[in-house]
Short mmCIF file of C-alpha atoms in Angstrom, two decimals:
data_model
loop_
_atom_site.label_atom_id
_atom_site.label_comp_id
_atom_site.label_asym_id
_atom_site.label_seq_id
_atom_site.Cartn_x
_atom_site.Cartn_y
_atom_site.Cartn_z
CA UNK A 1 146.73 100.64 79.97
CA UNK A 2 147.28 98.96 83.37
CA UNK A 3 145.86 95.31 82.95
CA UNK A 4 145.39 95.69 87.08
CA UNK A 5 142.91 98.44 87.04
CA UNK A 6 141.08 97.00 84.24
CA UNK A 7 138.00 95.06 83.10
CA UNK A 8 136.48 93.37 79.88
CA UNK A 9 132.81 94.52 79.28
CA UNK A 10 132.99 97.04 82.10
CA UNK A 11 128.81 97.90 82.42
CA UNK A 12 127.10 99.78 85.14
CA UNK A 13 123.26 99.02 85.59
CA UNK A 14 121.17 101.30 87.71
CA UNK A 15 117.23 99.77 88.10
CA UNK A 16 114.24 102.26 90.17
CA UNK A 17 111.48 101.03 90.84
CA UNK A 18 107.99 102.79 91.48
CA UNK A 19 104.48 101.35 92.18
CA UNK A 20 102.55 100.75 89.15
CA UNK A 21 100.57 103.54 88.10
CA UNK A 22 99.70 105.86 85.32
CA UNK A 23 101.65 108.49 86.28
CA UNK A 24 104.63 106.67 87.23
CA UNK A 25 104.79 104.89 83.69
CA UNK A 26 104.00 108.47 82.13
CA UNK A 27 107.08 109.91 84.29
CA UNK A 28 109.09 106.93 82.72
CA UNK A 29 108.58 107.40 79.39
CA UNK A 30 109.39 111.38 79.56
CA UNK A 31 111.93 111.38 81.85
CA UNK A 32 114.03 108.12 80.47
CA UNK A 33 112.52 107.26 77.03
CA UNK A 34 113.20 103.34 76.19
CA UNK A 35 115.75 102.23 73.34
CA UNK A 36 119.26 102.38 72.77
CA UNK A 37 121.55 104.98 73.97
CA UNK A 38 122.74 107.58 71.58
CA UNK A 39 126.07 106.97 69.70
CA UNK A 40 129.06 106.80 70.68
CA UNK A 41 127.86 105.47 74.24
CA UNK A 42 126.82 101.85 74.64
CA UNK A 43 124.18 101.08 76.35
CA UNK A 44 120.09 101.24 76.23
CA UNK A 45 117.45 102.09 78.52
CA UNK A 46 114.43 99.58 79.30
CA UNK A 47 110.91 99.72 80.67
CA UNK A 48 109.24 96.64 81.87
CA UNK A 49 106.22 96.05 84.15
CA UNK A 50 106.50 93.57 87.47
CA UNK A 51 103.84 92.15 88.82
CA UNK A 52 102.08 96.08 90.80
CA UNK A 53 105.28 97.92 89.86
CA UNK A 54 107.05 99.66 87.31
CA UNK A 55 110.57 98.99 86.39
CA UNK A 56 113.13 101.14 85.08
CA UNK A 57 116.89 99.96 83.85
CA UNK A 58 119.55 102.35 82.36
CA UNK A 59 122.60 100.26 81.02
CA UNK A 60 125.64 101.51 80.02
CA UNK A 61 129.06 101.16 79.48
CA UNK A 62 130.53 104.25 78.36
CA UNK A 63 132.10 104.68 75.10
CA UNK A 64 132.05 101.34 72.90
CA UNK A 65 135.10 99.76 73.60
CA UNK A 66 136.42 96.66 75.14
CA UNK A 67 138.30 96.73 78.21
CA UNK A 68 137.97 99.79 80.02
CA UNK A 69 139.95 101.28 82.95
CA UNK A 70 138.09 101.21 86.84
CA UNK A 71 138.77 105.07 86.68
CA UNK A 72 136.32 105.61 83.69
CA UNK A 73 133.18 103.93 85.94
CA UNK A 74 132.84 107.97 87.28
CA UNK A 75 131.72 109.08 84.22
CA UNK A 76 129.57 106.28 83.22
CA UNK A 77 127.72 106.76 86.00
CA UNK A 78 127.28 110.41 85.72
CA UNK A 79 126.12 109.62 81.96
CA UNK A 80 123.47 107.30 83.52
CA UNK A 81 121.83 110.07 86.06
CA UNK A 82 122.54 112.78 82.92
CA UNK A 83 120.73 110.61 80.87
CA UNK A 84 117.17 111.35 82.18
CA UNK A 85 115.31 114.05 80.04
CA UNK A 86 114.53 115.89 83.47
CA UNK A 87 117.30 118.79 84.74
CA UNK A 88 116.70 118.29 88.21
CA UNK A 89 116.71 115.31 90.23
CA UNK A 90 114.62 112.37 89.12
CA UNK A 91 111.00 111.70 90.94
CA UNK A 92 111.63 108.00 89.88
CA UNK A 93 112.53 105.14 92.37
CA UNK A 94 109.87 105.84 94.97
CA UNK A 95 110.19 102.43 96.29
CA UNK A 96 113.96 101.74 95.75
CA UNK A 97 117.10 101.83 93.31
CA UNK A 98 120.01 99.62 93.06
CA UNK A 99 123.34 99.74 91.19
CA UNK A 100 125.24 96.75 89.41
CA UNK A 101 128.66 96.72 88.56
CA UNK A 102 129.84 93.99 86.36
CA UNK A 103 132.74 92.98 84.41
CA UNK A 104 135.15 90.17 83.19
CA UNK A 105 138.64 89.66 84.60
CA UNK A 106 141.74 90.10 82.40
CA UNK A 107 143.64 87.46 83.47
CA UNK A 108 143.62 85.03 86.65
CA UNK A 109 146.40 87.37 88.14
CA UNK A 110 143.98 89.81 89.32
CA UNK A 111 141.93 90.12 93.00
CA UNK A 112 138.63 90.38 92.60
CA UNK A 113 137.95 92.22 96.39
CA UNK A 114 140.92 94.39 95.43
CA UNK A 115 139.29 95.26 92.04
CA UNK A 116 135.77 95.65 93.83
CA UNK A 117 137.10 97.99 96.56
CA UNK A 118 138.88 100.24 94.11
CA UNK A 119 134.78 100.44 91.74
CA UNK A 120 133.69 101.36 95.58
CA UNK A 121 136.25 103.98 95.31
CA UNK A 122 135.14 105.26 92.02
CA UNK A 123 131.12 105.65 92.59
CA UNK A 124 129.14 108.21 94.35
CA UNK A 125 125.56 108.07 95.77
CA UNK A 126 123.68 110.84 96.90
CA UNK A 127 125.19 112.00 99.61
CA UNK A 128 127.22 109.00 100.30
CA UNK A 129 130.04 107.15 99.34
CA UNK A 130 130.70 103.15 99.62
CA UNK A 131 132.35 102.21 102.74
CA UNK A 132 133.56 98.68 102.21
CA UNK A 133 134.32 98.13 105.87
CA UNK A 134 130.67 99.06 107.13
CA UNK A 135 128.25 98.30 104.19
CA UNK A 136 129.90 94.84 102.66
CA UNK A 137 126.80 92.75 103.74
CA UNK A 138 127.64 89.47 101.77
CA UNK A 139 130.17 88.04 99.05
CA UNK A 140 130.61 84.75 97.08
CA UNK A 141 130.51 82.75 94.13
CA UNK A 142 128.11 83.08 91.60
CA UNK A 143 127.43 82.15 87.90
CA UNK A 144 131.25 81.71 87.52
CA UNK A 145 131.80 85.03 88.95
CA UNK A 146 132.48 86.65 92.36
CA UNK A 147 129.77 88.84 93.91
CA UNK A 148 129.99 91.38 96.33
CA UNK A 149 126.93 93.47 97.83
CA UNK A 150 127.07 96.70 99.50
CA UNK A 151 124.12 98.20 101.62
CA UNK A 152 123.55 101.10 103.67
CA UNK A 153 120.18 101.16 104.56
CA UNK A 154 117.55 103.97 105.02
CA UNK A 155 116.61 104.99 108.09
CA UNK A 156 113.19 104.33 109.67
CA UNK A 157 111.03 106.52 107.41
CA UNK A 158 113.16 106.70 104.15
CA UNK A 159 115.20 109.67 105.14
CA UNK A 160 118.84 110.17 104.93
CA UNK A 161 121.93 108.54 102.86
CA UNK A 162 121.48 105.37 101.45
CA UNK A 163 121.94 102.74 98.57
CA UNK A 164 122.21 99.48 97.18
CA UNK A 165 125.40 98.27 95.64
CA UNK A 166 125.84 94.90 93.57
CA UNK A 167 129.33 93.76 92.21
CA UNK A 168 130.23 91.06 89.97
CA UNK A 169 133.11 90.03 88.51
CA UNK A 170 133.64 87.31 86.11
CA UNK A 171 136.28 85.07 85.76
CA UNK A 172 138.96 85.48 83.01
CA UNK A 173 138.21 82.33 81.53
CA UNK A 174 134.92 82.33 79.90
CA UNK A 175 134.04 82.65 76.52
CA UNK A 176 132.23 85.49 75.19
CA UNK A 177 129.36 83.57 73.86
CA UNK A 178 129.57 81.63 77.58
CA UNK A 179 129.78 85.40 79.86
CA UNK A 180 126.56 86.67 77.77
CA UNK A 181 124.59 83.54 78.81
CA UNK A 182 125.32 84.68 82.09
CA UNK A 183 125.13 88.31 82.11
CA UNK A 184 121.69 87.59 80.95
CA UNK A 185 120.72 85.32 83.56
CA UNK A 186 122.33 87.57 86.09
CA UNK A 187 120.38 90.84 84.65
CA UNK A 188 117.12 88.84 84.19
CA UNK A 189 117.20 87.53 88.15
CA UNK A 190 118.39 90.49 89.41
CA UNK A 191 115.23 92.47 88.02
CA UNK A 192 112.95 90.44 90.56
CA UNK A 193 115.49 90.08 93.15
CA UNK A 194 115.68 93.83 93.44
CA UNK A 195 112.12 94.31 93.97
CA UNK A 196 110.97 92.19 96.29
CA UNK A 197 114.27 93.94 98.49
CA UNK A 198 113.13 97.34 97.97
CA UNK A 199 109.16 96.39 98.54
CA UNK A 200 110.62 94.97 101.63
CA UNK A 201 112.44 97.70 102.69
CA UNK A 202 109.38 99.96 101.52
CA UNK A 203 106.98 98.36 103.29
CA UNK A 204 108.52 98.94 106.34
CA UNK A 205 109.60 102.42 105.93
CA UNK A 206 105.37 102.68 105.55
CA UNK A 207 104.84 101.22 109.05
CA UNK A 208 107.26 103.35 110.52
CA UNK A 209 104.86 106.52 109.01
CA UNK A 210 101.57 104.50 110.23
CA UNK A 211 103.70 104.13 113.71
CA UNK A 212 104.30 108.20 114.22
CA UNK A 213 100.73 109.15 113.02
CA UNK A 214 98.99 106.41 115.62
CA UNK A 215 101.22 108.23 118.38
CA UNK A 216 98.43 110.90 118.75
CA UNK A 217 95.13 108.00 118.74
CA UNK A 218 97.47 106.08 121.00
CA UNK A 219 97.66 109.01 123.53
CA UNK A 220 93.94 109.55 122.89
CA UNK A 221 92.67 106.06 124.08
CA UNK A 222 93.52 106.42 128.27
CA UNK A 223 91.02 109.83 127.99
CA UNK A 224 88.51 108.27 126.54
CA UNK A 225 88.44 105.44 128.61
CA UNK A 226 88.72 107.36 131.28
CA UNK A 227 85.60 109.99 130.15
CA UNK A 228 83.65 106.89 129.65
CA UNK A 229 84.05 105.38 132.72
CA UNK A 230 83.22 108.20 134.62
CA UNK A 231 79.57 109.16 132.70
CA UNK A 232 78.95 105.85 133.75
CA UNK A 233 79.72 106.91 137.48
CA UNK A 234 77.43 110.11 137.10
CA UNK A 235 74.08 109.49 138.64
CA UNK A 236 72.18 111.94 136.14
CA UNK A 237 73.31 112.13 132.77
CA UNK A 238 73.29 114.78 130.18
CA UNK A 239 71.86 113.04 127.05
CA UNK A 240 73.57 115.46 124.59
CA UNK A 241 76.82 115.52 126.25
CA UNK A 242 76.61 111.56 126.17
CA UNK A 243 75.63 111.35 122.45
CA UNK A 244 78.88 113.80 121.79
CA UNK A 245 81.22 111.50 123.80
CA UNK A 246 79.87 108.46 121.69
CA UNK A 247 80.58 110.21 118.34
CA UNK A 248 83.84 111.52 119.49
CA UNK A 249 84.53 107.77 120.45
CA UNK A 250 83.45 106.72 116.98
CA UNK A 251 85.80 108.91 115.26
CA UNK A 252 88.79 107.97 116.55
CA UNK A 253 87.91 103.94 116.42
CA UNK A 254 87.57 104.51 112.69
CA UNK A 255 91.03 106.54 112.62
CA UNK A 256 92.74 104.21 115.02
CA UNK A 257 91.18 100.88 113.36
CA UNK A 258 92.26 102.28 110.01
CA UNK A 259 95.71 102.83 110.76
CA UNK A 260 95.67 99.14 112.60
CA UNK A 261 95.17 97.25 109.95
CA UNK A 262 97.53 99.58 107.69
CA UNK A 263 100.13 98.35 109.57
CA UNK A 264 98.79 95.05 109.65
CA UNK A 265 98.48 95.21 106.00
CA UNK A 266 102.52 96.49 105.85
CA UNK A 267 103.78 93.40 107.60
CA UNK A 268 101.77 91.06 105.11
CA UNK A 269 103.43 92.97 102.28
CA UNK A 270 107.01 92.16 103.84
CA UNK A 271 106.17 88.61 104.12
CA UNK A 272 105.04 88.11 100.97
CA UNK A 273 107.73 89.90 99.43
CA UNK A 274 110.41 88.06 101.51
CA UNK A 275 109.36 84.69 100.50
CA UNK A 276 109.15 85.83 96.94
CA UNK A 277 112.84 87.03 97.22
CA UNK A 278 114.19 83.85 99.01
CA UNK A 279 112.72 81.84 96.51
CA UNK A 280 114.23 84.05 93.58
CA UNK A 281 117.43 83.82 95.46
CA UNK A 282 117.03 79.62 95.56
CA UNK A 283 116.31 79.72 91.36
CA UNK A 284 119.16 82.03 91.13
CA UNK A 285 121.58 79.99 93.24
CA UNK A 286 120.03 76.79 90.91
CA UNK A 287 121.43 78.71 87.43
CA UNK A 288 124.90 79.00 89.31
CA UNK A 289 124.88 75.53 90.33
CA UNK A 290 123.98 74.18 86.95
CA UNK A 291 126.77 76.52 84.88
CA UNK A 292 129.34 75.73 87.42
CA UNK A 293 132.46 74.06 85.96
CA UNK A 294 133.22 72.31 89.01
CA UNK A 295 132.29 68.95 90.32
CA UNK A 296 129.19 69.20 92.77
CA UNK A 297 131.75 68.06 95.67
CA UNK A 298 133.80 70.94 94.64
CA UNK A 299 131.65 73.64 94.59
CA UNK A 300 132.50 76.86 97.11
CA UNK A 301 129.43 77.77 98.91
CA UNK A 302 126.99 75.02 98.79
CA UNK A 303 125.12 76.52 95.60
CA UNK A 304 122.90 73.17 95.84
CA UNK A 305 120.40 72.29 98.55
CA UNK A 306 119.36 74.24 101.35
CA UNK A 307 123.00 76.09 100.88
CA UNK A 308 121.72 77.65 98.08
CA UNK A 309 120.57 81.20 99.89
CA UNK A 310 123.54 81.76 101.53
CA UNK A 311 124.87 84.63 99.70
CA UNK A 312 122.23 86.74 100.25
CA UNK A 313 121.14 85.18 103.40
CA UNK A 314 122.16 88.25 105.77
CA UNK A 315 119.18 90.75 103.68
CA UNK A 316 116.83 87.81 104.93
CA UNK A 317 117.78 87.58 108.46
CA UNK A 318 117.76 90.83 109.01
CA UNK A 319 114.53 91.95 107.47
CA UNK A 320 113.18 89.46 109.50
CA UNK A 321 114.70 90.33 113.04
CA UNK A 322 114.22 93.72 112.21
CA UNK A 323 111.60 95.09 110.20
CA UNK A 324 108.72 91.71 111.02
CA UNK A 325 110.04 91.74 114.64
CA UNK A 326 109.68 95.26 114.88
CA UNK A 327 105.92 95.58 113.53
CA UNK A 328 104.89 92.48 115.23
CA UNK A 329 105.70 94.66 118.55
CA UNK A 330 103.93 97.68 117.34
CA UNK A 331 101.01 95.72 116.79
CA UNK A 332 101.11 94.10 120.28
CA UNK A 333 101.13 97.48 122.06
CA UNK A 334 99.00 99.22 119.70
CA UNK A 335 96.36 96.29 119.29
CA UNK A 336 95.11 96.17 122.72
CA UNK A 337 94.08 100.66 122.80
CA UNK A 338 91.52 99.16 119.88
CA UNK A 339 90.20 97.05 122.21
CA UNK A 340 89.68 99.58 124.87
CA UNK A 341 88.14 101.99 122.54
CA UNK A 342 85.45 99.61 121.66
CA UNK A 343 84.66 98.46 125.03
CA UNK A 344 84.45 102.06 125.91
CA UNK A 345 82.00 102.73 123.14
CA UNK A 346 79.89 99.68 123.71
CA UNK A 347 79.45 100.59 127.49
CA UNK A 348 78.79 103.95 126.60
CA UNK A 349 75.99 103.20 123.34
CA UNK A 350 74.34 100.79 126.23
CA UNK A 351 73.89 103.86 128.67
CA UNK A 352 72.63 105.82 125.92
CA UNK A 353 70.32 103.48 125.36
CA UNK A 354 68.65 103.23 128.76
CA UNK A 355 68.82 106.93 128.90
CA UNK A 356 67.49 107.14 125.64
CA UNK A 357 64.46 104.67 126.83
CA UNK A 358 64.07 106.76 129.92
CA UNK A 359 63.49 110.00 128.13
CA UNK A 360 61.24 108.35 125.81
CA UNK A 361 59.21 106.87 128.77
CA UNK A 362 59.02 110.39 130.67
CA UNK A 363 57.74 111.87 127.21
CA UNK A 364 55.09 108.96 127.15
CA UNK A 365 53.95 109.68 130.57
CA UNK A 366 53.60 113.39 129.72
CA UNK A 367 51.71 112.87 126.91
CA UNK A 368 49.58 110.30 128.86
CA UNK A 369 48.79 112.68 131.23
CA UNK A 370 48.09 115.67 129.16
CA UNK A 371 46.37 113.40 127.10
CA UNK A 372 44.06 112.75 129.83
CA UNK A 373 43.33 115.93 130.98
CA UNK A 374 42.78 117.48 127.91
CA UNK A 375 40.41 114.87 126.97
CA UNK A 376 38.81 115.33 130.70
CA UNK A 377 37.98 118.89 129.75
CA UNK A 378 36.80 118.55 126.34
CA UNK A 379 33.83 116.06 127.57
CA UNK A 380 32.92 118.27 130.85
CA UNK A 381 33.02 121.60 128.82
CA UNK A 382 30.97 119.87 125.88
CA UNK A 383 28.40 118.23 128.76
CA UNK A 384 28.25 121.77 130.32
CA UNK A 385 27.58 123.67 127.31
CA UNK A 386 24.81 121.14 126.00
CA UNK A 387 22.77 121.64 128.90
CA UNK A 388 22.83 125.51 129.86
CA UNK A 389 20.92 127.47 132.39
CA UNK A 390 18.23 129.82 131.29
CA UNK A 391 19.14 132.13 133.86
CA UNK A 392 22.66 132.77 133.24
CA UNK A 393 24.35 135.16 131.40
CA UNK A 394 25.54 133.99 128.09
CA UNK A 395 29.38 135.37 128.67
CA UNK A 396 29.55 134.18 132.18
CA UNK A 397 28.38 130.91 131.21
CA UNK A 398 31.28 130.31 129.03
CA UNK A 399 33.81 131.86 131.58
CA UNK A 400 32.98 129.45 134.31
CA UNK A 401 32.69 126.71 131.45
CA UNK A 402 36.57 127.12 130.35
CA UNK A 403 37.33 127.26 134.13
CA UNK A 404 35.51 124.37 134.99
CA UNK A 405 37.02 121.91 132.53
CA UNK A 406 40.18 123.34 132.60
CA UNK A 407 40.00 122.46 137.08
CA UNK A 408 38.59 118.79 136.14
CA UNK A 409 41.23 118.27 133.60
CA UNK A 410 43.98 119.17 135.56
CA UNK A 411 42.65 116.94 138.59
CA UNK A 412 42.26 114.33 136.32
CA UNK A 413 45.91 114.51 135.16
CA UNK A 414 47.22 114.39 138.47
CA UNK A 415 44.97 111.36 139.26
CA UNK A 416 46.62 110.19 136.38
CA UNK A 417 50.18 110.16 137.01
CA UNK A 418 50.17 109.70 140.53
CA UNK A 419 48.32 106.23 139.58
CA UNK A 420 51.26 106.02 137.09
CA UNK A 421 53.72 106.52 139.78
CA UNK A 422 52.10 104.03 142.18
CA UNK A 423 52.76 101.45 139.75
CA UNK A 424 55.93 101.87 138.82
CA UNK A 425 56.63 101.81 142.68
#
């Protein structure tokens, strides 16, 4: 066996991660049942709830055996994605999956970054391959070992080739006893540190959904601005036609709020989430500093103080300048179409109102006035009939009754509303 192309303890970890629900934990269990992996492969499989979310880790290191060759990390990996119970791809890792390499040098004679590009060389991601040129984001010391980190990054929305790599190699020197201490540490860490990534980079793959479906709302806004401003212009308005335009308005301030404060809601999540995974970083950097055999003046990238997020310093920076900087400007362009929509609707509910007022004032008057009339004709016809000729003819009499009244009434309503009129005038 080539001592070069070779590692103690060779292990490949692969965590997914899913939001927290019912049917994510019963997908789990079915599709990658906890407990040990079957014999003669080393490894085990572990379930473990975070916080909203629902963690998945498959560990495994091939065949039991001590040092292992780089070549043999191919099939370890393809006994991790064989080892779900599902045929077909797995629905797990909804919110994001990441792979860690780790193993102990064989003797100070080897190069770690030539060891870690040859594992690059060895793994395969869905439709993608490491490329140690483009996707080496950060490397450095850490709990006595060297770590490397690999990322190719989704694209806006999720889609396309990506993955998360994580390499660490220990140095030659440490005890068994001594490496477990720190496997554990690194495993146990790298659990939360992994989340709070892939909620970041979740989180914003969300906005960038929220972002395409307030495209058509967005385009929406200028036209109904623009309708409301002009049945304000109209000198006679169509009640119905107004009432139609407000509920039309209505609908798409509840859509477009809605999707506002989703993305609002997005960006909160990533700042949450990035604080929570700087200061994970700063207690990881803290175990490194306090196992390192080196004097604190000796100690290769300033593991203590406000040096102590360097390694993974680059995720930070550029989920800030990216995904924050990028919803912050969303929001600034998309914010101020809210604010149109509601002026829009509160001019427009005010001119309904004083239409509403007038129609209700012309009904009033109407009623008024037949009121009047009506009345008017009752008391003539019942003064006429109480007092009736004895020379008339009975019919007749009540003919020229009806008529009667009906002639006062109608005077009287006129009376009526031209006093009305005169009034208002």
């Amino acid at each position: 066996m080539d001592e070069q192309d070779s590692l103690r303890f060779l292990t490949l970890d692969w965590f997914l991660y899913d939001l927290s629900e019912e049917s994510s934990e019963t997908v789990a269990s079915k599709e990658f049942p906890a407990g040990d992996l079957p014999d003669p492969l080393d490894g085990y499989i572990k379930h473990q709830k975070i916080q909203d979310s629902q963690m998945v880790q498959i560990d495994c290191s091939g065949i039991k055996s001590e040092v292992k060759l780089l070549q043999e990390l191919k099939n370890i990996q393809q006994t991790i994605l064989n080892s779900s119970k599902k045929q077909e791809k797995t629905s797990l890792g909804k919110v994001g999956s990441s792979w860690l390499v780790w193993g102990q040098l064989m003797s100070d004679e080897q190069s770690p970054v030539k060891l870690a590009q040859e594992i690059c060389t060895q793994l395969q991601f869905e439709g993608t391959s490491p490329n140690w040129q483009v996707d080496l984001i950060a490397h450095g010391p850490l709990l006595g070992a060297t770590l490397y980190e690999l990322w190719c990054p989704p694209q806006a929305q999720g889609e396309g080739e990506s993955y998360h790599l994580l390499i660490c190699l220990f140095e030659s020197h440490w005890r068994k006893e001594a490496l477990q201490k720190r496997v554990g540490n690194l495993l146990n860490q790298c659990q939360y540190l992994f989340l709070y990534r892939h909620k970041v980079v979740w989180a914003f793959q969300q906005s960038r959904r929220l972002r395409e479906s307030l495209e058509q709302p967005s385009r929406l806004v200028p036209q109904v601005t623009n309708q409301s401003l002009a049945r304000l212009e109209q000198s006679e308005v169509n009640l119905t036609e107004l009432q139609d335009h407000l509920r039309q308005s209505l609908n798409l301030l509840a859509v477009y709020a809605t999707q506002i404060n989703y993305l609002q809601e997005q960006r909160h999540t990533i700042e949450i989430n990035l604080e929570n995974y700087r200061q994970r970083v700063i207690k990881l950097a803290g175990l490194s500093a306090q196992d390192s055999p080196k004097p604190p003046d000796e100690r290769v990238g300033g593991w203590q103080g406000q040096g102590s997020s360097l390694l993974f310093e680059k995720f930070s920076q550029f989920a800030e300048n990216k995904y924050l900087r990028q919803i912050e400007r969303d929001y600034s362009s998309l914010s101020p179409g809210l604010l149109l929509v509601e002026n829009s609707i509160k001019a427009v509910e005010s001119l309904n109102q004083i239409e509403q007022t007038r129609s209700d004032q012309r009904l009033n008057t109407t009623l008024t006035i037949a009121s009047v009339g009506v009345a008017t004709s009752a008391v003539v016809a019942t003064v006429i009939v109480a007092t009736p000729p004895p020379n008339r003819h009975q019919l007749e009499f009540q003919i020229t009754t009806i008529v009667g009244s009906l002639i006062v009434g109608g005077l009287m309503s006129v009376l009526v509303w031209y006093g009305l009129h005169w009034n208002r005038k």
